Coordinates of C-alpha atoms and ligand atoms in Angstrom, one line a residue:
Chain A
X30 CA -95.7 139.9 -10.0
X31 CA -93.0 137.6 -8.2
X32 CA -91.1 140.9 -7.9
X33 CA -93.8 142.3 -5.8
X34 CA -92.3 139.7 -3.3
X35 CA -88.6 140.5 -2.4
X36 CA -89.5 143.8 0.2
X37 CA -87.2 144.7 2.9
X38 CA -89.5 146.3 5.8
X39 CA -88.2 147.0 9.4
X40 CA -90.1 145.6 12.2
X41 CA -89.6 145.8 16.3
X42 CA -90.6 142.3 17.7
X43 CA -89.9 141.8 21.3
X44 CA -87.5 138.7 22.4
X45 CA -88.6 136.5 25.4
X46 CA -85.7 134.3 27.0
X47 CA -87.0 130.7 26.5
X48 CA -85.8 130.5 29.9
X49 CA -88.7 132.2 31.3
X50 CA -90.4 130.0 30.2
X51 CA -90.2 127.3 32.6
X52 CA -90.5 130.5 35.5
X53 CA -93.2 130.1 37.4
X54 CA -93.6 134.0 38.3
X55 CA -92.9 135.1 34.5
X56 CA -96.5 134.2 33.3
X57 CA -98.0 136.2 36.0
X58 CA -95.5 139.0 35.1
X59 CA -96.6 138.4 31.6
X60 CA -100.4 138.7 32.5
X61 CA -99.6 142.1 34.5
X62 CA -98.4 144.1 31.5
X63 CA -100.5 142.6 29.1
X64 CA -102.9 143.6 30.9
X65 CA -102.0 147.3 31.4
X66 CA -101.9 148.1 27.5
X67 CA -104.0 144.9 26.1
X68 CA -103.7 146.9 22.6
X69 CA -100.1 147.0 22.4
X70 CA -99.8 143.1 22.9
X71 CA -102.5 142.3 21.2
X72 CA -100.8 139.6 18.4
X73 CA -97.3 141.5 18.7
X74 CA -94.9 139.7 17.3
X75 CA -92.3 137.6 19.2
X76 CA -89.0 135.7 19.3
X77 CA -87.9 133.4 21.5
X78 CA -84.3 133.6 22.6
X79 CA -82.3 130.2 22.9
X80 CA -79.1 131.6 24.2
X81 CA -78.3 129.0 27.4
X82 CA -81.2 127.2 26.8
X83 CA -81.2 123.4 27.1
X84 CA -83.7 121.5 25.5
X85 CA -86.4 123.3 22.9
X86 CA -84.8 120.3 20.9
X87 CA -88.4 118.9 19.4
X88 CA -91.1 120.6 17.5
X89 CA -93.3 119.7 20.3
X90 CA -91.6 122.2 23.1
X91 CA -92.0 125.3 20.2
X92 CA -95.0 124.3 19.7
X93 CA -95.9 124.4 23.5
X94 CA -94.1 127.7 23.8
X95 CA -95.9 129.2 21.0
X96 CA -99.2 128.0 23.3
X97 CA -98.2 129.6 26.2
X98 CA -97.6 133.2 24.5
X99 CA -100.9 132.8 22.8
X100 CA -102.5 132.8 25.9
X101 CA -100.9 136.3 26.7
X102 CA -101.9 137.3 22.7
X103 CA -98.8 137.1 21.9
X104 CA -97.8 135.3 18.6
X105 CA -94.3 133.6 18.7
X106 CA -92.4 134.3 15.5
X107 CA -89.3 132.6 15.5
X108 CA -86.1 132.1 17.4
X109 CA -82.8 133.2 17.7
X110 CA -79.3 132.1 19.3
X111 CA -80.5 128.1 18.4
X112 CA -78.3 125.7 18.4
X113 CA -78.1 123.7 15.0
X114 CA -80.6 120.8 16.5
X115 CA -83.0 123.6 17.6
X116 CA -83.3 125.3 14.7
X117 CA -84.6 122.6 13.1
X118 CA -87.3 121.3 15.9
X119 CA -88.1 125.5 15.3
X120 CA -88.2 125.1 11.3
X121 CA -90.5 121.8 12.0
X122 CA -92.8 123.6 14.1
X123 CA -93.0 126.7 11.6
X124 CA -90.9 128.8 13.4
X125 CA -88.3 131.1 11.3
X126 CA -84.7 131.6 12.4
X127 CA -83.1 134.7 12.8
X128 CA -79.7 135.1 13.0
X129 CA -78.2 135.1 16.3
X130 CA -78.2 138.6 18.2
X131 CA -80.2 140.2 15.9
X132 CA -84.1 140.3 15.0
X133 CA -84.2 142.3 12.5
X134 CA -81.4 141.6 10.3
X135 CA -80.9 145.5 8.9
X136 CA -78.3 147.8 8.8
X137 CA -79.9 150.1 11.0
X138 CA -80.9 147.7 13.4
X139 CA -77.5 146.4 13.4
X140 CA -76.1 150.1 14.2
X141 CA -78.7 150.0 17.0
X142 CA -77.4 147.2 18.6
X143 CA -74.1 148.6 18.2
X144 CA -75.2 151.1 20.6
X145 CA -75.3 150.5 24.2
X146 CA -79.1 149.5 25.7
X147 CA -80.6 151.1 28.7
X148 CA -81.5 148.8 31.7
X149 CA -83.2 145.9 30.0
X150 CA -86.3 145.1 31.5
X151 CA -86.9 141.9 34.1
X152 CA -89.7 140.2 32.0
X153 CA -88.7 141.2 27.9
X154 CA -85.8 142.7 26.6
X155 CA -86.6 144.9 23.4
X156 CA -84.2 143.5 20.9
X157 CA -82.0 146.0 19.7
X158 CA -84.5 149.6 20.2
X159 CA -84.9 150.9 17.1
X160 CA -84.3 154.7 16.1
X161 CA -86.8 157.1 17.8
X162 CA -89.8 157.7 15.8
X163 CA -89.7 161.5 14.9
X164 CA -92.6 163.6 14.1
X165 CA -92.5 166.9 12.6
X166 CA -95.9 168.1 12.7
X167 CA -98.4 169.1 14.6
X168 CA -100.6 165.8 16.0
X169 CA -104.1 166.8 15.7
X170 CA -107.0 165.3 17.2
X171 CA -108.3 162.6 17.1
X172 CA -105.0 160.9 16.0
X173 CA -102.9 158.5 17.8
X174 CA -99.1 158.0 17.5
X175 CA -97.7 154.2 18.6
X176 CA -93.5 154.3 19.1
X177 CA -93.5 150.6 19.0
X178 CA -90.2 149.4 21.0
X179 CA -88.7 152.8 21.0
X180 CA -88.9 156.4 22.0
X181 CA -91.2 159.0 20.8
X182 CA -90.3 162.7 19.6
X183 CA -92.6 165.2 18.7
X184 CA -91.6 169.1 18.0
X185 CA -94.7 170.8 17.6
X186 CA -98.0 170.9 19.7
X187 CA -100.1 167.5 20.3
X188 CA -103.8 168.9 20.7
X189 CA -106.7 167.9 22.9
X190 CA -107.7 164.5 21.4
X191 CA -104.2 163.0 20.6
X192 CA -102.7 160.3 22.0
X193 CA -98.8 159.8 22.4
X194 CA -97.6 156.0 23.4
X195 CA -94.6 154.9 23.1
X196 CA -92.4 152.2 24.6
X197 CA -89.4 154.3 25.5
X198 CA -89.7 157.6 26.4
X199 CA -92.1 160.6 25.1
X200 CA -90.3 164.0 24.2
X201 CA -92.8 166.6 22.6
X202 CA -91.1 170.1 22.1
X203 CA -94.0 172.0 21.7
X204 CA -97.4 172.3 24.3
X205 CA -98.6 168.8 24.9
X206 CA -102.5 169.3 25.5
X207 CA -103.6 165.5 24.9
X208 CA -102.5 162.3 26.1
X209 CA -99.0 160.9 26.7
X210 CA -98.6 157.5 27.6
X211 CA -94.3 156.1 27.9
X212 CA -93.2 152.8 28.5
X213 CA -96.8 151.3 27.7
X214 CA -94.6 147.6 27.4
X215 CA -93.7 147.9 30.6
X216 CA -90.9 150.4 31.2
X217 CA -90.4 151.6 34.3
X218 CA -87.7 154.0 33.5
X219 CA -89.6 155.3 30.7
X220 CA -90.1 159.8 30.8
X221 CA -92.2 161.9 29.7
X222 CA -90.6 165.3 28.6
X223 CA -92.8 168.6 27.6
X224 CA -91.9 172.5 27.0
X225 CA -95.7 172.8 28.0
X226 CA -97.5 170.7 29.7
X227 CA -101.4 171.0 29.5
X228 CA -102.2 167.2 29.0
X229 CA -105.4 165.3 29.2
X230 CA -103.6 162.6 30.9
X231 CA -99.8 161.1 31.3
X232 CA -99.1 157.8 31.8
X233 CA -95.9 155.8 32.3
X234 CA -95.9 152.4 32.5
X235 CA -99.6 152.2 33.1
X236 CA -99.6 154.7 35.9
X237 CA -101.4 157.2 35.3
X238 CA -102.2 161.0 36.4
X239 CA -105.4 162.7 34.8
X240 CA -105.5 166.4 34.2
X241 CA -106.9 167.2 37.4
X242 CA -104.6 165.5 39.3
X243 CA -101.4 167.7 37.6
X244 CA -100.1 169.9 40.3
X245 CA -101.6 173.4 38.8
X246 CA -98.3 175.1 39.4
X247 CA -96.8 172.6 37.4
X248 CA -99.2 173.7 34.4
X249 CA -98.4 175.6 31.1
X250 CA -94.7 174.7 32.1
X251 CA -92.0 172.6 30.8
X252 CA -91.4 169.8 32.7
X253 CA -90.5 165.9 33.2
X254 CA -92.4 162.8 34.5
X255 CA -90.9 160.0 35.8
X256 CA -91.6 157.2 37.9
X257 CA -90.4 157.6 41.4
X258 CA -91.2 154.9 44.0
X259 CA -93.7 153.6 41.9
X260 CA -95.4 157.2 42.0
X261 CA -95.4 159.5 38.8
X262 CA -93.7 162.8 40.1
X263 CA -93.7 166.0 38.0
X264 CA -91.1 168.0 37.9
X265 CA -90.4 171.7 36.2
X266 CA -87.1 171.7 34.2
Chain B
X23 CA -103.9 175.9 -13.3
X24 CA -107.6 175.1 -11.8
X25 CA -107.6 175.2 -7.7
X26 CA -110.0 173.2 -5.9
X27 CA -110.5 175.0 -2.7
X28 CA -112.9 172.8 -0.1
X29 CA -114.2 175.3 2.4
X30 CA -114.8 172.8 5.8
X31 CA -114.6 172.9 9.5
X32 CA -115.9 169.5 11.3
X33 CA -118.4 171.2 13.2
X34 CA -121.9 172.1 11.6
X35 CA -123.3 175.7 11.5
X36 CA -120.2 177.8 11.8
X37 CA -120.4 179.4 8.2
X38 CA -118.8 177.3 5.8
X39 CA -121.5 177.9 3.2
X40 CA -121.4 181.7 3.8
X41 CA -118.1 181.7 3.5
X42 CA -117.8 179.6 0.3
X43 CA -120.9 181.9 -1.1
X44 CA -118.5 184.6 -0.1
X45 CA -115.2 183.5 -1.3
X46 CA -116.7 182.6 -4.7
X47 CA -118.5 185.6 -5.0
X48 CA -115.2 187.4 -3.9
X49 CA -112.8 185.5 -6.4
X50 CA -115.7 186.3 -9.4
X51 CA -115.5 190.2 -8.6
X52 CA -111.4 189.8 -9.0
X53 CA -112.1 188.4 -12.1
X54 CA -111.2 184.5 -11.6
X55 CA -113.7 182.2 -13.3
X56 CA -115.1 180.8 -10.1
X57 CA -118.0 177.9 -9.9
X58 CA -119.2 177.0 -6.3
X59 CA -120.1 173.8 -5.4
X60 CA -122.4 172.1 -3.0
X61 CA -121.1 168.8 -1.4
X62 CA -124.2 168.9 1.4
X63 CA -126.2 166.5 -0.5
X64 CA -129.6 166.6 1.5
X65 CA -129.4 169.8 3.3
X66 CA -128.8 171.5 0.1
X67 CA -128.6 175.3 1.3
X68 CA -126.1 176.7 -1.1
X69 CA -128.6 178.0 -3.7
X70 CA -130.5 180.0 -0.9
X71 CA -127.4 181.9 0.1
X72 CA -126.6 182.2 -4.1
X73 CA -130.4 183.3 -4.3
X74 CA -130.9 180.8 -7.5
X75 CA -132.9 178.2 -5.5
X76 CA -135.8 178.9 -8.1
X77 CA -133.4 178.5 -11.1
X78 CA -132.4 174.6 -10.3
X79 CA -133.3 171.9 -12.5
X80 CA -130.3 169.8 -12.6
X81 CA -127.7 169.4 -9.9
X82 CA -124.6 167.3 -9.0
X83 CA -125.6 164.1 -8.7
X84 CA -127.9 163.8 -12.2
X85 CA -124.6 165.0 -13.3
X86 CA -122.3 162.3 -11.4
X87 CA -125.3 159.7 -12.9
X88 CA -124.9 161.2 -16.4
X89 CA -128.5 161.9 -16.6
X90 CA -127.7 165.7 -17.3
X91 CA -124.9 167.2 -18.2
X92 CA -122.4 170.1 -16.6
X93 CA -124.0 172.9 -18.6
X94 CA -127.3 172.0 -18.1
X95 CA -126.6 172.1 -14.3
X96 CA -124.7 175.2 -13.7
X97 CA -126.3 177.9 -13.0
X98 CA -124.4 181.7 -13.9
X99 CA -125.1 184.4 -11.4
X100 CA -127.2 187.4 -12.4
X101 CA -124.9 189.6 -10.9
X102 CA -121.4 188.7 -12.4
X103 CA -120.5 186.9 -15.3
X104 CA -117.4 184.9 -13.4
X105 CA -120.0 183.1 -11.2
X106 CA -121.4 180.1 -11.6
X107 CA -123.0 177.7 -8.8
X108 CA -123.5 173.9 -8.5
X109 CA -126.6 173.2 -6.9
X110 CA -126.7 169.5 -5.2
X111 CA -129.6 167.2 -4.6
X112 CA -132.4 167.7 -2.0
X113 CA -133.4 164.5 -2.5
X114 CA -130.6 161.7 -2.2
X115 CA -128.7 160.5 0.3
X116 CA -125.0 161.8 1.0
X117 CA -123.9 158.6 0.0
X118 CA -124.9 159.5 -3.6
X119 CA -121.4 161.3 -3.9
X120 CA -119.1 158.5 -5.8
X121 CA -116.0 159.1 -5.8
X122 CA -114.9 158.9 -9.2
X123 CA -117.9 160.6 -10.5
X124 CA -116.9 163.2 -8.1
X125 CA -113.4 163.1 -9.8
X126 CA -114.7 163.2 -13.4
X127 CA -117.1 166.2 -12.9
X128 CA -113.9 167.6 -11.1
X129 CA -112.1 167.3 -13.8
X130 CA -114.3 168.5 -16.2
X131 CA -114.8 171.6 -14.0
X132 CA -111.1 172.6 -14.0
X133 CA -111.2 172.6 -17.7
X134 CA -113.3 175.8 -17.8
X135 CA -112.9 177.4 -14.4
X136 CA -109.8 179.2 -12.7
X137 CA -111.5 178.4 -9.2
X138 CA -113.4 175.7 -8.0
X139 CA -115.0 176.3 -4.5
X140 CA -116.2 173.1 -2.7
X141 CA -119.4 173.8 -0.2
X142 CA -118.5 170.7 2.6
X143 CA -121.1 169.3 5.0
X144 CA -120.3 169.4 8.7
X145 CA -118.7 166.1 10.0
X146 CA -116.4 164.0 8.8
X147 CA -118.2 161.7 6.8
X148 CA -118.7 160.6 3.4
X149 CA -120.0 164.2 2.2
X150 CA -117.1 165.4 3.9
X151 CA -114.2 163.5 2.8
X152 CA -115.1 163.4 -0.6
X153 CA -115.1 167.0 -0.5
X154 CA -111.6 167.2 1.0
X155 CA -110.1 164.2 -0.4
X156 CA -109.5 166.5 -4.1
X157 CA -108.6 169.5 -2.2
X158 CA -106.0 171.6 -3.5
X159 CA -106.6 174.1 -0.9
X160 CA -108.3 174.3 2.4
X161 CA -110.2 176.9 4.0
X162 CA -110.9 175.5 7.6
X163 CA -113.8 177.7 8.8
X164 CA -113.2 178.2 12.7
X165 CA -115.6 180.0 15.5
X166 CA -113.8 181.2 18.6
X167 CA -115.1 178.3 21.0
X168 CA -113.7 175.5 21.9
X169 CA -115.8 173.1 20.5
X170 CA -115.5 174.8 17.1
X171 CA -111.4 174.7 17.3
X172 CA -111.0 170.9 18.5
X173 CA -112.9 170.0 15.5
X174 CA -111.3 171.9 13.1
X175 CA -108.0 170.3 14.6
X176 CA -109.4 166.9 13.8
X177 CA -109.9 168.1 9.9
X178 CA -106.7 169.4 9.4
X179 CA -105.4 166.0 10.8
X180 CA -107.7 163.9 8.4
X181 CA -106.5 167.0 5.5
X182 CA -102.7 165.4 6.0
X183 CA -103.7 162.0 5.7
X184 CA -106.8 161.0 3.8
X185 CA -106.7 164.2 1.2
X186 CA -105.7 162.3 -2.2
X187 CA -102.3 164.6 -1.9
X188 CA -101.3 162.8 0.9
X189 CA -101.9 159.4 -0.8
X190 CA -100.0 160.5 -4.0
X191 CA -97.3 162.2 -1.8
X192 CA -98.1 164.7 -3.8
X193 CA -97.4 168.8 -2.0
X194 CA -99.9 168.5 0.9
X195 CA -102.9 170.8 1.1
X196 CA -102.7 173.9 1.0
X197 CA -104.5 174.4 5.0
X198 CA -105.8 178.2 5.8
X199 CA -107.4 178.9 9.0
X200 CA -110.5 181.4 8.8
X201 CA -112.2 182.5 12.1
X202 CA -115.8 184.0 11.8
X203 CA -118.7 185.0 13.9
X204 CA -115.2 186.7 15.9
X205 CA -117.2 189.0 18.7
X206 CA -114.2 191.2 19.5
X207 CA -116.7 192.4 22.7
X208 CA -116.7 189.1 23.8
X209 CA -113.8 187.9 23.4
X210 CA -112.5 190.9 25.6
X211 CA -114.6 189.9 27.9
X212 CA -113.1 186.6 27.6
X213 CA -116.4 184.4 26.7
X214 CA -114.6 183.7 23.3
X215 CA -111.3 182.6 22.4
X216 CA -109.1 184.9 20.7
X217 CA -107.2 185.1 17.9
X218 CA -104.2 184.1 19.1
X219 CA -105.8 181.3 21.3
X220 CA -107.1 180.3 18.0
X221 CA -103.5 180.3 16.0
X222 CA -101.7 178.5 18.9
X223 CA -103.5 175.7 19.1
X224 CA -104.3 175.3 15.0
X225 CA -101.1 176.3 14.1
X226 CA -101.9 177.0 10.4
X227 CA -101.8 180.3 9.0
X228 CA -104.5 182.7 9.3
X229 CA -106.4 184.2 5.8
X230 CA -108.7 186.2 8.0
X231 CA -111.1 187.6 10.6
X232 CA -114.8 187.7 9.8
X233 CA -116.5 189.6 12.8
X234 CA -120.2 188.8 13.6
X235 CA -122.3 191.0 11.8
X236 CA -126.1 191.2 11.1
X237 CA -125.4 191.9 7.3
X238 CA -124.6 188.1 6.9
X239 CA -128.3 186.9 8.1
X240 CA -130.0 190.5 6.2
X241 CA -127.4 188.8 2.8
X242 CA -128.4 185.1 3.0
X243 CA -132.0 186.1 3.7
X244 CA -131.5 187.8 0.6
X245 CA -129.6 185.3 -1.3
X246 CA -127.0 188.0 -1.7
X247 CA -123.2 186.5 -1.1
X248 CA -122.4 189.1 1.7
X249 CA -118.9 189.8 0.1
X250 CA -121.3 191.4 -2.8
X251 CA -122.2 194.0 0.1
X252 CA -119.7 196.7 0.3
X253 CA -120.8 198.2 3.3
X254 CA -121.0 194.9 5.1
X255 CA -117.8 194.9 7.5
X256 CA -118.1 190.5 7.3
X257 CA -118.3 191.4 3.5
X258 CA -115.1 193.5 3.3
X259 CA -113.5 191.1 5.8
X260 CA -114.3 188.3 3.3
X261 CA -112.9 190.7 0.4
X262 CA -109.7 190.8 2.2
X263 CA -109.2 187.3 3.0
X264 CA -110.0 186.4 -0.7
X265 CA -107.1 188.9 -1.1
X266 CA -105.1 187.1 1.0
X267 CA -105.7 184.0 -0.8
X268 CA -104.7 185.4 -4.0
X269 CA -101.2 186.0 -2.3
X270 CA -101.8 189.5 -1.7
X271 CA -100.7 191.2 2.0
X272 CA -104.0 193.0 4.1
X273 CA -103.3 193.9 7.4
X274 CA -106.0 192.7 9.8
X275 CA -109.2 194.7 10.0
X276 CA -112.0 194.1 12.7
X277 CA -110.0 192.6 15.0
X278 CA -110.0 194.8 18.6
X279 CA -106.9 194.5 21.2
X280 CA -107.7 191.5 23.6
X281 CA -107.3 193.8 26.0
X282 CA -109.6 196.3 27.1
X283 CA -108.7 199.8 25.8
X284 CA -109.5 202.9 27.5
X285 CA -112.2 203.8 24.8
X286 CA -113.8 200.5 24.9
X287 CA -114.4 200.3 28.4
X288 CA -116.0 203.9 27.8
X289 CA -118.1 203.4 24.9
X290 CA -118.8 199.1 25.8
X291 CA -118.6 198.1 22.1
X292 CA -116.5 198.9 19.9
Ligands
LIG327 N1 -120.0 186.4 10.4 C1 -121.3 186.1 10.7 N2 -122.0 186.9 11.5 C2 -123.3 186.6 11.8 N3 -123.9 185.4 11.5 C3 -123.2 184.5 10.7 C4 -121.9 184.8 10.3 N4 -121.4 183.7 9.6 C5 -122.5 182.9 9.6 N5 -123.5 183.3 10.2 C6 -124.8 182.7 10.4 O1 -124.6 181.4 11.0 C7 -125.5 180.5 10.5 C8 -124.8 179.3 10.0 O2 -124.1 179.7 8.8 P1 -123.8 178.7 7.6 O3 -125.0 178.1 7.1 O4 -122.9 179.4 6.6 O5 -122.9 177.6 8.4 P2 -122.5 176.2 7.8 O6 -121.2 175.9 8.5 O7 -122.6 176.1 6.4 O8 -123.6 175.3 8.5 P3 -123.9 173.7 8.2 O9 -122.8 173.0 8.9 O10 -125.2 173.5 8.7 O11 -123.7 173.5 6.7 C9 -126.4 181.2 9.5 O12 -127.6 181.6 10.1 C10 -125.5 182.4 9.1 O13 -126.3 183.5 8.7
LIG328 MG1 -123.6 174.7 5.1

């Protein structure tokens, strides 16, 4: 069955700059948006990114780091950008290596990092975002769609029941009637986009408006959410 | 080739087991070798509405346990020689239905039968998914309320995920939509959902329109499928939507404007 091993598979895994680190102010950053979508972080994958950084020479500082993302459920994967001494402290302490600029060592990822990147965010840059997750058909209750690291598009009707998340943005060209919740790591630019909008709740970055609070006016039309000022703001295309 | 059609809806007491009594009883009078089947284990109720609850000595699961079987279990209608029914157990737990006894007796089923109508339990539990899980065909039985819908919308989610289709990524399930217990008067005066409500947010095409009607209680208090009642308007409703699932085109009958026309405001209901 050895062949059963050898299986490509395409993962999002978010990078951390080992320079962080050492920040003071990062691990209460960290702590923040764990904390606003605990699910999405729970053991998420994650690379730590060498590039500029001094030291992370012996297993014993990978080691470390890989404590301090723990903490933060987080599991620390590997690195990338090392320098030849740091990649083996990170082989020692059980860390792989991937090859420098990219995480996921793919065509398509490699196409996506090709392509220019929105505004990083402060605390984690995505690695290269991967292509939007599409879905065709209808989402029904009582199901829930994750866009891990990317945007969400959905063109047909999300019922009462379903719930939208997605680390980028959340297009659903249809009536949205359940939940929507965009940039759930974080995102601050994240948008929500509807032809019909009739949700339960929308959510964008961990604010949140529930259906009572949507300007009625604004209901049954198409429209876009965004963050403004820290406030979600609906607006009617 | 055999169809397995599960007749289900999430939420209890909305007519899934007249409607399977119907459609069977609907599918025997075209002439389709039809056997109906009751998945309810425990609530058995099937045989009531069939009218051969005296005639039971074997059901589903002494078949499934190979202490009887198929032939000794079915049970052919007095009234037409395409019928036959599948009583289940009044005694076991719903747990009783394994899944690859389910899939043998299936199998064995589709040998002899053109159509093989699955009763399904409300919910969305064992019972349930076993029932949908060898669907070919869905019949997703609907009331106009809101309750009714949202449930339904859950099944046709769990239909394109769980049904053994989707795990073979085989053609998915073939998903019909049938609304029953449709009060046109009410749903004019908009204490129902209408038919369109209904369509918009299932988006999944429509075999038919069964409006209340006393004849359904006056037919299972009979044990007489109500599609065996010509002058039933839920029976010729269910006629046409067995029509419908045979590929044939019926326009919509017993369906009133949402509106309120000029001679229903006159006469109240219509
Ligand atoms: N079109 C109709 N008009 C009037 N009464 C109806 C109609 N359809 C079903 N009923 C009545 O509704 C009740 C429930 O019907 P039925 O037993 O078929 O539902 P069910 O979905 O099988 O219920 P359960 O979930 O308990 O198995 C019965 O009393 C039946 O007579
Ligand atoms: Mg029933």
């Amino acid at each position: 069955m050895a062949g059963n091993l050898v299986q490509g598979a395409l993962f999002t895994v978010m990078v951390v700059r080992a320079g962080m680190l050492r920040d003071a102010a990062f691990e209460e950053e960290l702590q923040q948006q764990v904390g606003r979508s605990p699910r999405f972080f729970l053991n998420a994958p994650v690379v730590l990114d060498l590039k500029d950084s001094e030291g992370f020479t012996t297993e014993e500082a990978f080691l470390d780091a890989g404590e301090a993302l723990r903490r933060h459920t987080l599991a620390l994967v590997g690195v990338q950008n090392a320098l030849p001494e740091q990649i083996s402290a990170a082989a020692a302490a059980g860390l792989a290596v991937f090859a420098p600029n990219s995480t996921q060592p793919s065509r398509r990822a490699a196409q996506a990092a090709a392509a220019p990147v929105a505004a990083a965010p402060a605390a984690m840059t995505q690695s290269a975002r991967p292509p939007a997750r599409l879905v065709t058909e209808p989402v029904r209750s009582g199901t829930q769609i994750y866009a891990r690291g990317t945007d969400l598009i959905v063109t047909a009707a999300v019922s009462a029941g379903a719930e939208l998340v997605a680390d980028g943005h959340i297009h659903v060209y249809g009536a949205l009637r359940g939940r929507a919740l965009a940039g759930a790591g974080g995102d601050v630019e994240a948008r929500i986009f509807c032809s019909r909008l009739e949700a339960e709740l929308v959510s964008i970055a961990g604010r949140y408006l529930v259906s009572e609070q949507l300007p009625p006016e604004q209901r049954g039309s198409a429209v876009h959410i965004a963050l403004v000022d820290d406030q979600l703001t609906v607006t009617k295309n | 080739m055999a169809k397995v059609v599960a007749i289900t809806s999430g939420k209890g007491g909305v007519g899934k087991t007249t409607t399977a009594a119907a459609f069977a009883a609907g599918l025997a009078l075209r002439g389709h070798k039809t056997v109906v089947i009751d998945f309810d284990v425990g609530l058995r109720n099937l045989d009531l509405v069939m009218g051969c609850e005296r005639r039971v000595v074997f059901d589903f699961i002494n078949v499934i346990n190979g202490d009887a079987n198929l032939n000794q279990a079915l049970i052919k209608d007095k009234r037409n020689d395409n019928l036959y029914i599948f009583p289940t157990s009044q005694t076991r737990d719903k747990d009783a239905l394994k899944r690859e006894g389910v899939e043998r007796v299936l199998e064995e089923l589709k040998q002899q039968f053109d159509f093989i109508i699955c009763d399904s339990p409300a919910g969305i539990e064992h019972g349930a998914v076993t029932a949908l899980y060898f669907a070919d065909a869905a019949i997703i039985v609907t009331n106009p309320e809101v309750s009714s819908v949202r449930d339904s919308d859950r099944i046709i989610g769990i239909l394109a995920s769980r049904s053994r289709r989707a795990e073979r990524n085989e053609p998915p399930v073939e998903t019909n939509l049938l609304l029953t217990r449709y009060d046109p008067a009410r749903v004019a005066k908009g204490e129902m959902l209408t038919v369109e409500d209904v369509q918009e947010i299932l988006s999944v095409p429509l075999l038919g329109v069964i409006p209340e009607s006393e004849s359904v209680l006056r037919a299972s208090n009979t044990g007489t499928p109500v599609a065996f009642d010509e002058d039933s308007p839920a029976g010729r409703a269910y006629l046409d939507a067995v029509a419908r699932l045979l590929g044939e085109q019926r326009e919509m009958r017993f369906v009133q404007p949402e509106r309120r026309g000029f001679f229903r405001v006159l006469f109240g209901r219509a």
